Amino acid sequence: MYSITHAVECDRTVMTEEIASTEDNPKRQQILDGARRMFLEHGFEAASMQDVARAAGVSKGTLYVYFDSKEAMFEALVLRECSRLQDTVRRIASGSGDIRDELMAIARQMLAALLQPEVLAAMRMMIGAGEKFPDLARGIYEAGPMRSVHTLADYLGRRARQGDVDIHDCDAAAAEFLDLIVSGLQRRALLMMPPLSPQMLDAFVAQRVDRFLTGRLATGSRPR
């Protein structure tokens, strides 16, 4: 018994020393890809750590070097996808173009990302598991919606400092924007309602962006 335990501990020590723990580590990404497949196929509660290790093509010992629980893996998956979306929003939101055009582009990108079938499946999964795993639900809320609010608030603050908009509470305005753009369509998609046509979606986004900007555009700046 001692020799087996000692061997496992030594193996994990060696792996810990050899493997960098940065988020872009290829092995870590390999594990997350396996976890993503297992969670979507079996659900969060039904998928085991052994299932994830097998799907990722790694040993269970390697798995535990990077993640000590399913909750940690799920949260890392959400954080990875949210980070990609927020990086895209930052690239779009240069602050140098027409604010309406930039907000339209941000809205389209958010909807394209958040209405993907796999993202919706993960949301349904988290809604189902949230009562049993409240800390995980809270962490995902902070990694997803709250980080998106802060990213958009930074952008709105920059536009306010440039004199493009009259906004004093950028966090509140960012949260309102996300509710206007995302909430209704996301709820519709979660409940398996048919998606809007591309033309209807464009009209929806334009209407909501204009509603958000009403009363917030600085003097001399008007939507087209």
Coordinates of N, CA, C and O in Angstrom, one line a residue, residues 20 23 40 44 54 62 72 82-83 93 95 110-112 117 142-143 150 165 178-179 183 194 199-200 216 220:
A20 N 3.7 23.4 -16.9 CA 3.3 24.8 -16.5 C 1.8 24.8 -16.3 O 1.1 24.1 -16.9
E23 N -2.8 29.1 -18.4 CA -4.1 28.8 -19.0 C -4.0 28.3 -20.4 O -4.9 27.7 -20.9
L40 N -21.2 17.8 -22.3 CA -22.3 18.0 -23.3 C -23.0 16.7 -23.6 O -24.2 16.6 -23.9
F44 N -23.5 17.5 -16.6 CA -22.5 17.8 -15.6 C -22.4 16.7 -14.5 O -21.3 16.2 -14.1
R54 N -10.6 9.8 -19.8 CA -10.6 8.9 -21.0 C -10.9 9.8 -22.3 O -10.2 9.5 -23.3
T62 N -2.8 12.8 -14.2 CA -2.6 14.0 -15.0 C -3.7 15.0 -14.8 O -3.5 16.2 -14.7
A72 N -14.2 22.7 -10.9 CA -13.1 23.5 -11.4 C -13.0 23.4 -12.9 O -12.7 24.4 -13.6
C82 N -15.9 32.6 -22.2 CA -16.2 34.0 -21.9 C -15.0 34.9 -22.3 O -15.2 36.1 -22.8
S83 N -13.8 34.5 -22.0 CA -12.6 35.3 -22.3 C -12.5 35.5 -23.8 O -12.1 36.6 -24.2
A93 N -14.6 47.0 -30.1 CA -14.9 48.3 -29.4 C -13.6 49.1 -29.3 O -13.1 49.4 -28.2
G95 N -13.4 52.3 -29.9 CA -13.7 53.6 -29.4 C -13.4 54.7 -30.5 O -13.5 55.9 -30.2
M110 N -22.0 39.2 -29.6 CA -22.5 38.6 -28.4 C -23.6 37.6 -28.7 O -23.6 36.4 -28.1
L111 N -24.5 37.9 -29.5 CA -25.6 37.0 -29.8 C -25.1 35.8 -30.6 O -25.5 34.7 -30.3
A112 N -24.1 36.0 -31.5 CA -23.6 34.9 -32.3 C -22.9 33.9 -31.3 O -23.0 32.7 -31.5
P117 N -25.7 26.5 -30.1 CA -26.3 25.4 -29.5 C -25.5 24.8 -28.3 O -26.1 24.4 -27.3
E142 N -20.0 35.2 -12.2 CA -19.0 36.2 -12.1 C -18.0 36.1 -13.3 O -17.6 37.1 -13.9
A143 N -17.7 34.9 -13.8 CA -16.8 34.7 -15.0 C -17.5 35.1 -16.3 O -16.8 35.6 -17.2
H150 N -18.4 44.3 -17.1 CA -17.2 45.1 -16.8 C -16.5 45.5 -18.1 O -16.0 46.6 -18.3
V165 N -20.9 60.0 -25.4 CA -22.1 59.6 -24.7 C -22.1 60.3 -23.3 O -21.1 60.7 -22.8
L178 N -26.8 44.7 -22.0 CA -26.8 43.3 -22.1 C -28.2 42.7 -22.0 O -28.6 41.8 -22.7
D179 N -29.0 43.3 -21.0 CA -30.4 42.8 -20.9 C -31.2 43.1 -22.1 O -32.0 42.3 -22.6
S183 N -31.0 39.1 -23.2 CA -31.9 38.3 -22.3 C -33.1 37.7 -23.0 O -33.3 36.5 -22.9
P194 N -38.2 28.8 -32.1 CA -37.5 29.0 -33.4 C -36.6 30.2 -33.4 O -37.1 31.3 -32.8
Q199 N -32.8 38.7 -41.1 CA -33.4 40.0 -41.3 C -34.1 40.5 -40.0 O -33.9 41.7 -39.6
M200 N -34.8 39.6 -39.3 CA -35.5 40.0 -38.1 C -34.4 40.2 -37.0 O -34.6 41.1 -36.2
R216 N -28.8 59.1 -24.2 CA -27.5 59.0 -23.8 C -26.4 59.6 -24.7 O -25.3 59.7 -24.3
G220 N -24.8 66.8 -30.2 CA -24.2 66.8 -31.5 C -23.9 65.4 -32.1 O -23.4 65.3 -33.2

